[in-house]
PDB file of C-alpha atoms in Angstrom:
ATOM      1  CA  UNK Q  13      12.334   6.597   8.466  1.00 67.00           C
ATOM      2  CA  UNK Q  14      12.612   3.536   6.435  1.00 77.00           C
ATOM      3  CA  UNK Q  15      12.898   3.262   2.450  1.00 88.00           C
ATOM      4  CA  UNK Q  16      12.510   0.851   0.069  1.00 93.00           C
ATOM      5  CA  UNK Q  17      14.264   0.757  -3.214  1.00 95.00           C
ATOM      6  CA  UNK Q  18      12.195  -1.151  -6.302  1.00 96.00           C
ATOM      7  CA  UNK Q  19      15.317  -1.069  -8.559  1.00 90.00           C
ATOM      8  CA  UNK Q  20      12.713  -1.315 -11.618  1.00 94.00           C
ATOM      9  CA  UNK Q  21      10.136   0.236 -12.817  1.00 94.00           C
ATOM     10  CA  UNK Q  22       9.083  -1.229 -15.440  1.00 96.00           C
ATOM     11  CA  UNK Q  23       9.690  -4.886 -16.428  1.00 97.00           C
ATOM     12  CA  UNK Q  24       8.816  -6.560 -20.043  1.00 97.00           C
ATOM     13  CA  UNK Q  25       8.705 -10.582 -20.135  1.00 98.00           C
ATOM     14  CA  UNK Q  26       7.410 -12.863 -22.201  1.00 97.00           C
ATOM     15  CA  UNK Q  27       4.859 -15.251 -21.299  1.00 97.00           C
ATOM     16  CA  UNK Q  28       6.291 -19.009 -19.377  1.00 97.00           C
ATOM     17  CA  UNK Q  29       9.484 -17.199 -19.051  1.00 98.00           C
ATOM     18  CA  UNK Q  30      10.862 -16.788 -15.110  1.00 98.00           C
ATOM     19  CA  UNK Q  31      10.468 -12.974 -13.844  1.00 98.00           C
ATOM     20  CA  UNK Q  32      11.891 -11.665 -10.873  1.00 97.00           C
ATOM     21  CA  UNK Q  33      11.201  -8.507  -9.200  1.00 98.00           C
ATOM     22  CA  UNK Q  34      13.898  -6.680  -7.360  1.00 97.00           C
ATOM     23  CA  UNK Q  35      13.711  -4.901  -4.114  1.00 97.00           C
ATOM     24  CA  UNK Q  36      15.736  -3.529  -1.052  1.00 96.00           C
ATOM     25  CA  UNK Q  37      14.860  -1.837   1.946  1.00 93.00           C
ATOM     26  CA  UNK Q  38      16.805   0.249   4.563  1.00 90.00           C
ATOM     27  CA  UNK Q  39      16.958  -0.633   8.091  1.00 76.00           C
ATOM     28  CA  UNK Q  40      19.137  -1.189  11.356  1.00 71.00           C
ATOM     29  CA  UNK Q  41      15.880  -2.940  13.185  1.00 76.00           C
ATOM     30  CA  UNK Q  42      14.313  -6.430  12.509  1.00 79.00           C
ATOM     31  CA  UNK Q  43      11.573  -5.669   9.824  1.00 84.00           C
ATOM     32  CA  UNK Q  44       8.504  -6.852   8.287  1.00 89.00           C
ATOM     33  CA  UNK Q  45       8.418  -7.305   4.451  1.00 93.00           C
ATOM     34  CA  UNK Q  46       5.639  -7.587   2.245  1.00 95.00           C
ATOM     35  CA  UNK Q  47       4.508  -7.791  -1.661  1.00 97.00           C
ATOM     36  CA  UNK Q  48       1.130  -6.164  -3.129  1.00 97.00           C
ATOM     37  CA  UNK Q  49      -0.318  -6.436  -6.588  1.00 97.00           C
ATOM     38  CA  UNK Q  50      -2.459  -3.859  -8.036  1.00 96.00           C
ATOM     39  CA  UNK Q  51      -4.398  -4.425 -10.934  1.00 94.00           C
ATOM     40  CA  UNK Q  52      -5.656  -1.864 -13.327  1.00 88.00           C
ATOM     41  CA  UNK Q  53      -7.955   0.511 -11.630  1.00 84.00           C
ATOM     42  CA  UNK Q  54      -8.220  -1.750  -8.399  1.00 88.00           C
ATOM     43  CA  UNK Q  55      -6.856  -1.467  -4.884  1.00 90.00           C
ATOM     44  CA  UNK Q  56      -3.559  -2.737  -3.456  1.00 94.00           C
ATOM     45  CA  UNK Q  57      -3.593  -7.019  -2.703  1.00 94.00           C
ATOM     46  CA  UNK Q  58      -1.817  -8.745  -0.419  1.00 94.00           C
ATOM     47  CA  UNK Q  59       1.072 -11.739  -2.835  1.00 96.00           C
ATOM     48  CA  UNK Q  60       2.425 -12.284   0.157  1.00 96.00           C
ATOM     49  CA  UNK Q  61       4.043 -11.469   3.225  1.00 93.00           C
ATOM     50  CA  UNK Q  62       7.783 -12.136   5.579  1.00 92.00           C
ATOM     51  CA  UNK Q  63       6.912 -11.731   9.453  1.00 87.00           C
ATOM     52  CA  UNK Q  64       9.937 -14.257  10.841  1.00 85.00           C
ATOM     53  CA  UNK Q  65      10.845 -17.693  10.364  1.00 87.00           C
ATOM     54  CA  UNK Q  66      11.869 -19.208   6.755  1.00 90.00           C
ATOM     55  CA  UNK Q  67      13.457 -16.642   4.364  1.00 91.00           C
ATOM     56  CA  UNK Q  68      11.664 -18.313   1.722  1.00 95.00           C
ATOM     57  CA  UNK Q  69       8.069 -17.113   1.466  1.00 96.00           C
ATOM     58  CA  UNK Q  70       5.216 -18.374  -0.907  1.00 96.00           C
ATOM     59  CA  UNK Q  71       2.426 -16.470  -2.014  1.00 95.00           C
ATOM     60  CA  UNK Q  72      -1.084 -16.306  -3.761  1.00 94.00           C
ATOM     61  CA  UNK Q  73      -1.060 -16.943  -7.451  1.00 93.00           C
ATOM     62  CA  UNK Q  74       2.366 -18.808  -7.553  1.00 96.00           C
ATOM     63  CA  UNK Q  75       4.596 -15.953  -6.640  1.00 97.00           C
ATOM     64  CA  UNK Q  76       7.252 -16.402  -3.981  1.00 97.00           C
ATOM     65  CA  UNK Q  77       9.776 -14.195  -2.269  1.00 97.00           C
ATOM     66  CA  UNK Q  78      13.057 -14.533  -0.521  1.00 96.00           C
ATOM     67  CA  UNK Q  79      14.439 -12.404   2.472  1.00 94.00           C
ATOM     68  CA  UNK Q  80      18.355 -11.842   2.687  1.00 93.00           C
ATOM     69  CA  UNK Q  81      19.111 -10.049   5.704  1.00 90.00           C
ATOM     70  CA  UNK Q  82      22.702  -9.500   4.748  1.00 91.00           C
ATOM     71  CA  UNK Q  83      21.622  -7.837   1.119  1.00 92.00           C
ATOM     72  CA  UNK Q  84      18.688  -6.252   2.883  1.00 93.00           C
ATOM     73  CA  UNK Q  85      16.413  -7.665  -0.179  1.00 95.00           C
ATOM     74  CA  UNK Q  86      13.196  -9.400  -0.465  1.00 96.00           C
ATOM     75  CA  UNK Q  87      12.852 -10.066  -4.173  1.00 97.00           C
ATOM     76  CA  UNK Q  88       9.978 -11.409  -6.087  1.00 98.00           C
ATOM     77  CA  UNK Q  89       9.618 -14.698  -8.278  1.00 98.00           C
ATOM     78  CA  UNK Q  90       7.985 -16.727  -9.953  1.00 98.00           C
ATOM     79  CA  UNK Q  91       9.213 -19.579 -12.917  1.00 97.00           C
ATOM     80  CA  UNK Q  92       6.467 -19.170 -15.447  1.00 97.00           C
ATOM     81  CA  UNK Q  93       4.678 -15.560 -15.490  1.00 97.00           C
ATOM     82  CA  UNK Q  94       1.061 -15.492 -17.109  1.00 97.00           C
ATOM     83  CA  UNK Q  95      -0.890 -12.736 -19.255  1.00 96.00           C
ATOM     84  CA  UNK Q  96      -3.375 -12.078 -16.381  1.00 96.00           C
ATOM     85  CA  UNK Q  97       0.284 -11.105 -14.317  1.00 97.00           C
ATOM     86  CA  UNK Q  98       0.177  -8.301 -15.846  1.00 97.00           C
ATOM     87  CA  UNK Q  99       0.103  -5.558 -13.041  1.00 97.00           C
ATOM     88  CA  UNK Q 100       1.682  -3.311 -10.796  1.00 97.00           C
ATOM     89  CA  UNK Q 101       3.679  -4.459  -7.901  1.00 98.00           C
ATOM     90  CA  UNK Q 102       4.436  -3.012  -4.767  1.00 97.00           C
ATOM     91  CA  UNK Q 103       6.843  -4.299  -2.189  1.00 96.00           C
ATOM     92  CA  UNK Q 104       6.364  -2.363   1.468  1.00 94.00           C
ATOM     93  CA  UNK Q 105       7.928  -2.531   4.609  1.00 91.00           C
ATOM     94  CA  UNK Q 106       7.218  -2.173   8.553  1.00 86.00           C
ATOM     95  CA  UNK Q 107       8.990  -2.520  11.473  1.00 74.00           C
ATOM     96  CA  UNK Q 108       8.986  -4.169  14.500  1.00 64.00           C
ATOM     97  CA  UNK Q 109       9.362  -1.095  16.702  1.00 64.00           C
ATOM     98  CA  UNK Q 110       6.466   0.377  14.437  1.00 59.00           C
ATOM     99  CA  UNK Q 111       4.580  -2.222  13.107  1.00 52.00           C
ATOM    100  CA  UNK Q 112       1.682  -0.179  12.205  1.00 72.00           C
ATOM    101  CA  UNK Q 113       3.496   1.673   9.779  1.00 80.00           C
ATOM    102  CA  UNK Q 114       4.211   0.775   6.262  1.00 87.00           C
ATOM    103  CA  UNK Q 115       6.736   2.159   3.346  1.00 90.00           C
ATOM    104  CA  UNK Q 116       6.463   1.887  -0.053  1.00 93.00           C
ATOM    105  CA  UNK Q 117       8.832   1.688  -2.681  1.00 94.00           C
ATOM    106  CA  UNK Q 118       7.685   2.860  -6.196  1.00 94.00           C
ATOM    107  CA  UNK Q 119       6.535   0.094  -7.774  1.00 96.00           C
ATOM    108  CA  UNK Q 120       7.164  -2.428 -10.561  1.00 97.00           C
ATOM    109  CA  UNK Q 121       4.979  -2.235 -13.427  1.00 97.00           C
ATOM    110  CA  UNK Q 122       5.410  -5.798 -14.798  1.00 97.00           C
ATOM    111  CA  UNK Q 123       4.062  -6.283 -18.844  1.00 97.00           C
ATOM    112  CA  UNK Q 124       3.661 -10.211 -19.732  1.00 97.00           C
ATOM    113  CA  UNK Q 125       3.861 -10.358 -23.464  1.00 97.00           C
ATOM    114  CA  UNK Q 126       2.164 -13.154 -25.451  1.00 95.00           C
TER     115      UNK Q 126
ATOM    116  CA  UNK U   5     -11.929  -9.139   1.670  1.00 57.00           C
ATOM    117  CA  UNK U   6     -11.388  -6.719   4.622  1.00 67.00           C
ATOM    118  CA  UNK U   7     -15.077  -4.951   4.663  1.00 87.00           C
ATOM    119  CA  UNK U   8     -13.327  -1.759   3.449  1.00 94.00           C
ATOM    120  CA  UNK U   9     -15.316   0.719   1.332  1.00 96.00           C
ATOM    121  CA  UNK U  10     -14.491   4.185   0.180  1.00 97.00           C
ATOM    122  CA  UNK U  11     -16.660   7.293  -0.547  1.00 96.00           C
ATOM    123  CA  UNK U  12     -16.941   9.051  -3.235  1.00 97.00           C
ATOM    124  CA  UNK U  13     -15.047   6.163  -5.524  1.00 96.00           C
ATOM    125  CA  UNK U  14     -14.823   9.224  -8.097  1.00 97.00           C
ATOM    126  CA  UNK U  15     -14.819  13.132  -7.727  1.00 97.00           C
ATOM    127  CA  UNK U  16     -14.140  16.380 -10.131  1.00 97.00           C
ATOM    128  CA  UNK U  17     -13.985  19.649  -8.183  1.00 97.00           C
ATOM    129  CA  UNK U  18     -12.715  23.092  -8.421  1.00 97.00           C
ATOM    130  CA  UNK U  19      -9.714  24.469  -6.786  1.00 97.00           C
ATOM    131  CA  UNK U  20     -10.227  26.259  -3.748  1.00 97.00           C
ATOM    132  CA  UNK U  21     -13.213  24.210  -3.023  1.00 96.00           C
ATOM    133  CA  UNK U  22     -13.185  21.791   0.229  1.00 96.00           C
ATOM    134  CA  UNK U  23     -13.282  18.078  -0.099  1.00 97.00           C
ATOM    135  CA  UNK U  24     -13.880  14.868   2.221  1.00 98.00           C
ATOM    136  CA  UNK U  25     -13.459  11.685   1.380  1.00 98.00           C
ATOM    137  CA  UNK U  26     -14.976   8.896   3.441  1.00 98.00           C
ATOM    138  CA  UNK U  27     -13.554   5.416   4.288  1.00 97.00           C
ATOM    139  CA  UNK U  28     -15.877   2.888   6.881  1.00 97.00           C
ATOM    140  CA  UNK U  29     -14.465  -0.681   7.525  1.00 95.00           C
ATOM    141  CA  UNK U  30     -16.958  -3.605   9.189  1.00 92.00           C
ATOM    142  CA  UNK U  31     -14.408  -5.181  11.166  1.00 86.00           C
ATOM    143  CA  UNK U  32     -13.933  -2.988  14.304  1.00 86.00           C
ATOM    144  CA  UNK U  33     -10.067  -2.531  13.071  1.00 89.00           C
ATOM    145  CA  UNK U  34      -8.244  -0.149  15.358  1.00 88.00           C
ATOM    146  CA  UNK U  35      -5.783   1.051  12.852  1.00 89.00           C
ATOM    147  CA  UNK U  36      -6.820   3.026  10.064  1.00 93.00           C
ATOM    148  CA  UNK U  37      -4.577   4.646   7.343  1.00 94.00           C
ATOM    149  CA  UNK U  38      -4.920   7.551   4.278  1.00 97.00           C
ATOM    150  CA  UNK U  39      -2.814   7.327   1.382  1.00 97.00           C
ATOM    151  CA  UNK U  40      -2.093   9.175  -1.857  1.00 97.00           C
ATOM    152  CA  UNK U  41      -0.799   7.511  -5.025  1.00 96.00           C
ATOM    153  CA  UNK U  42       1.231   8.896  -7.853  1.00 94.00           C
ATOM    154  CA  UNK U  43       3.130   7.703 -10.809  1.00 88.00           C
ATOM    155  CA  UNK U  44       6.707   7.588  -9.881  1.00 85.00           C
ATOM    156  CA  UNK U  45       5.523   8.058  -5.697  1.00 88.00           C
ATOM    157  CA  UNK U  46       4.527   4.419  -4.974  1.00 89.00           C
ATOM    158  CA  UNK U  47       1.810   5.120  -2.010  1.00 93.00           C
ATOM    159  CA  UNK U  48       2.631   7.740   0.406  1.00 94.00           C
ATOM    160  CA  UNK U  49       0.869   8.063   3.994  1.00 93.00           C
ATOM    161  CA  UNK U  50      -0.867  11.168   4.573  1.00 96.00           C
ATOM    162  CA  UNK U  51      -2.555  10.318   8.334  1.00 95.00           C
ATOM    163  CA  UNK U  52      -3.286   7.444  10.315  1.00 92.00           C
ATOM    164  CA  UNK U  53      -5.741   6.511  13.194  1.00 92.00           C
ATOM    165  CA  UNK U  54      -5.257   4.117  16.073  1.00 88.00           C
ATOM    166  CA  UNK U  55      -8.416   4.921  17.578  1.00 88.00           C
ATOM    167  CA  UNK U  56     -11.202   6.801  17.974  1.00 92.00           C
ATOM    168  CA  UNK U  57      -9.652  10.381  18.414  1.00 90.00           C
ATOM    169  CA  UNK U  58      -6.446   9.425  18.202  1.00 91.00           C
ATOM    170  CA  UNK U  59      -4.470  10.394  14.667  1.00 92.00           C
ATOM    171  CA  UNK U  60      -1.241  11.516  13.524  1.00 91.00           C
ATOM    172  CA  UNK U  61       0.768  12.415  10.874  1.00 92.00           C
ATOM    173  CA  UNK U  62       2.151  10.783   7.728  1.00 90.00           C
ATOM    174  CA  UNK U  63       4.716  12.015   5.448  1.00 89.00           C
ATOM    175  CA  UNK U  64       2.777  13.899   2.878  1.00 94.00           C
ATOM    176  CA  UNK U  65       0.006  15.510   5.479  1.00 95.00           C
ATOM    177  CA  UNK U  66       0.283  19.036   4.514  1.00 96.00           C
ATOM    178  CA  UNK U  67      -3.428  20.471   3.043  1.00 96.00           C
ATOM    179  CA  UNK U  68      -4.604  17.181   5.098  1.00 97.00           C
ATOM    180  CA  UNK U  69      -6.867  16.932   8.107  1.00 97.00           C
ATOM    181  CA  UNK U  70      -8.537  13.643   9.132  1.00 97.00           C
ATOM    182  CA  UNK U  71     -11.370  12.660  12.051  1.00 97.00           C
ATOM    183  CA  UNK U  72     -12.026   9.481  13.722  1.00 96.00           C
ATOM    184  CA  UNK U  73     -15.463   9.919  15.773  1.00 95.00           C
ATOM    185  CA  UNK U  74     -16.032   6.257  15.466  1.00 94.00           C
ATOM    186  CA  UNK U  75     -14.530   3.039  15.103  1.00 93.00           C
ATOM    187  CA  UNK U  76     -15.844   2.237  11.349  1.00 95.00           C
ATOM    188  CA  UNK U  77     -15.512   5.639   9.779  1.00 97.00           C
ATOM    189  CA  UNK U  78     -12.033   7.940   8.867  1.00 97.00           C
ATOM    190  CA  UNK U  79     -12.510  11.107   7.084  1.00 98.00           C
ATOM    191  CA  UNK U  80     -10.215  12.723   5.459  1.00 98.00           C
ATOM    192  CA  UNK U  81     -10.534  16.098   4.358  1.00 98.00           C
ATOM    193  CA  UNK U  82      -8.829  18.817   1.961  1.00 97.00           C
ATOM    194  CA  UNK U  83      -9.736  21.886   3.377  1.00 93.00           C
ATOM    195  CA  UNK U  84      -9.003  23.982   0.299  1.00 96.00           C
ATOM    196  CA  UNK U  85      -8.011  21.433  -2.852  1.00 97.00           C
ATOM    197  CA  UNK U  86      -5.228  22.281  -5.012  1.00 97.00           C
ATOM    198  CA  UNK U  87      -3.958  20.884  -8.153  1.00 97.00           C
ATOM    199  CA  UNK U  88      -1.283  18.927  -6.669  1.00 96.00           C
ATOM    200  CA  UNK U  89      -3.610  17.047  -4.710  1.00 97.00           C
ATOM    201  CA  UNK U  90      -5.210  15.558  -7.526  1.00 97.00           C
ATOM    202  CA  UNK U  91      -4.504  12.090  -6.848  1.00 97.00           C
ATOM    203  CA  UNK U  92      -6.060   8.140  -6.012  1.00 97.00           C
ATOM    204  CA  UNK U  93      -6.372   7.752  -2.665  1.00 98.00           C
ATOM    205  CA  UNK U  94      -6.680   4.691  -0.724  1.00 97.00           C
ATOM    206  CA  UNK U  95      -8.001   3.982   2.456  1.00 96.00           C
ATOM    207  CA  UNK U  96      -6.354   0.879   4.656  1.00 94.00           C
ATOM    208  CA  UNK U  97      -6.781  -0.715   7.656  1.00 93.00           C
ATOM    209  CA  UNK U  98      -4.048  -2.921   9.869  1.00 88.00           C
ATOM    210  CA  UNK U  99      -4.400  -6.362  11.225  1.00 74.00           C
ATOM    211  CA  UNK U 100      -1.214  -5.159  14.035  1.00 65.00           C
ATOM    212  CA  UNK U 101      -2.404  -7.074  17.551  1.00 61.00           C
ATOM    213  CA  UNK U 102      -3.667  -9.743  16.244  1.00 57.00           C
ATOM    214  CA  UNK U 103      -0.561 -11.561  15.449  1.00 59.00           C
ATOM    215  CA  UNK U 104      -0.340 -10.518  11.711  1.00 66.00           C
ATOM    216  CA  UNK U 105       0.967  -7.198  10.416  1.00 79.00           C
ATOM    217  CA  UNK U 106      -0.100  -6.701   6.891  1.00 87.00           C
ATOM    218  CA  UNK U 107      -2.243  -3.684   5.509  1.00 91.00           C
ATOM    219  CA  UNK U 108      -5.708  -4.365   3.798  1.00 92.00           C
ATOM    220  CA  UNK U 109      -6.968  -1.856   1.231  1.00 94.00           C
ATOM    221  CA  UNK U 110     -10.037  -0.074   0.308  1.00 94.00           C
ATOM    222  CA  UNK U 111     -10.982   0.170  -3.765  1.00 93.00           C
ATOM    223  CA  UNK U 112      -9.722   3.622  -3.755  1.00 95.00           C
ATOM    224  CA  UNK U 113     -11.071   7.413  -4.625  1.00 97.00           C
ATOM    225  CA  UNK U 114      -9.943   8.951  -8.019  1.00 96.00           C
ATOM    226  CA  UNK U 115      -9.978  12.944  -6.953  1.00 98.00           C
ATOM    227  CA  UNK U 116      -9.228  15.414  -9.505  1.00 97.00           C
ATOM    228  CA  UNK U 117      -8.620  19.349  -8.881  1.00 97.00           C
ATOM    229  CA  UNK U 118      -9.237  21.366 -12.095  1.00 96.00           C
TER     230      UNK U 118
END
């Protein structure tokens, strides 16, 4: 089985400032990487996603993320975090030999202070 | 928006007592999932579908059971809820075949077990 590693759980920032959200996955096969927000009392949805092509992956909202196959990491950015970023954030993995299947890591719960 | 709703959205029963929780999708998606969600857990599967009749196990399906008699609708059920299983659960679906892999979710059910 896969596993993803969100090395925090919990991450203060102050609005404008840069935030970036950490996380690492194990595998030996080619993967499939992916970012979810989840608002307060709402389902999971979809930042953004890394199927092949360009490590460098932009998302909804102005979030983007970064694969490094070497590190095994697909972290989370963005330059100037907002209050309404406040949320939970999930970063998930599949892979190509089960595509259907995802894994979670444990989430980031991400607290933009005025 | 991926047509996904969930049934009950809220429940409160007693221990002992069986449960099932609905999920029906509009799309005609063959891959349907169950999840549970607790602090400090991330999401963890509990069954999936990849067609009608055709489930399997996730990593937290003990106390689980799901059907699939059609297309639109997955039930899962807790044939005799305990504590432990009080939980948010979340229904998603799969876009896999049709050249995107990323999970969709329904708004989720809030099940407690007193």
């Amino acid at each position: 089985a896969q596993s993803v590693t969100q090395l925090d759980s919990q991450v203060p920032v102050f609005e404008e400032a840069p935030v970036e959200l950490r996380c690492n996955y194990s595998s030996s096969v080619s993967v499939y990487l992916f970012w979810y927000v989840q608002y307060p009392n709402q389902g999971l949805q979809l930042l953004l996603k890394y199927l092949s092509g360009s490590t460098l992956v932009k998302g909804i909202n102005g979030f983007e993320a970064e694969f490094n196959k070497s590190q095994t990491s697909f972290h989370l950015r963005k330059p100037s975090v907002h209050i309404s970023d406040t949320a939970e954030y999930f970063c998930a993995v599949s892979t190509t030999n089960t595509g259907n299947q995802f894994y979670f890591g444990t989430g980031t719960s991400l607290t933009v202070i005025p | 928006d991926a047509g996904i709703t969930q049934s009950p959205r809220h429940k409160v029963t007693e221990t002992g007592t069986p449960v099932t929780l609905r999920c029906h999708q509009t799309e005609n998606h063959r891959y349907m999932y169950w999840y549970r969600q607790d602090p400090g857990h991330g999401l963890r599967l509990i069954h999936y579908s990849y067609g009608v009749k055709d489930t399997d196990k996730g990593e937290v399906s003990d106390g689980y059971s799901v059907s699939r008699s059609k297309t639109e609708d997955f039930l899962l059920t807790l044939e005799s809820a305990t504590s432990s299983q009080t939980s948010v659960y979340f229904c998603a679906i799969s876009l896999t075949g049709k050249g995107s892999y990323e999970q969709y979710f329904g708004p989720g059910t809030r099940l407690t077990v007193t």
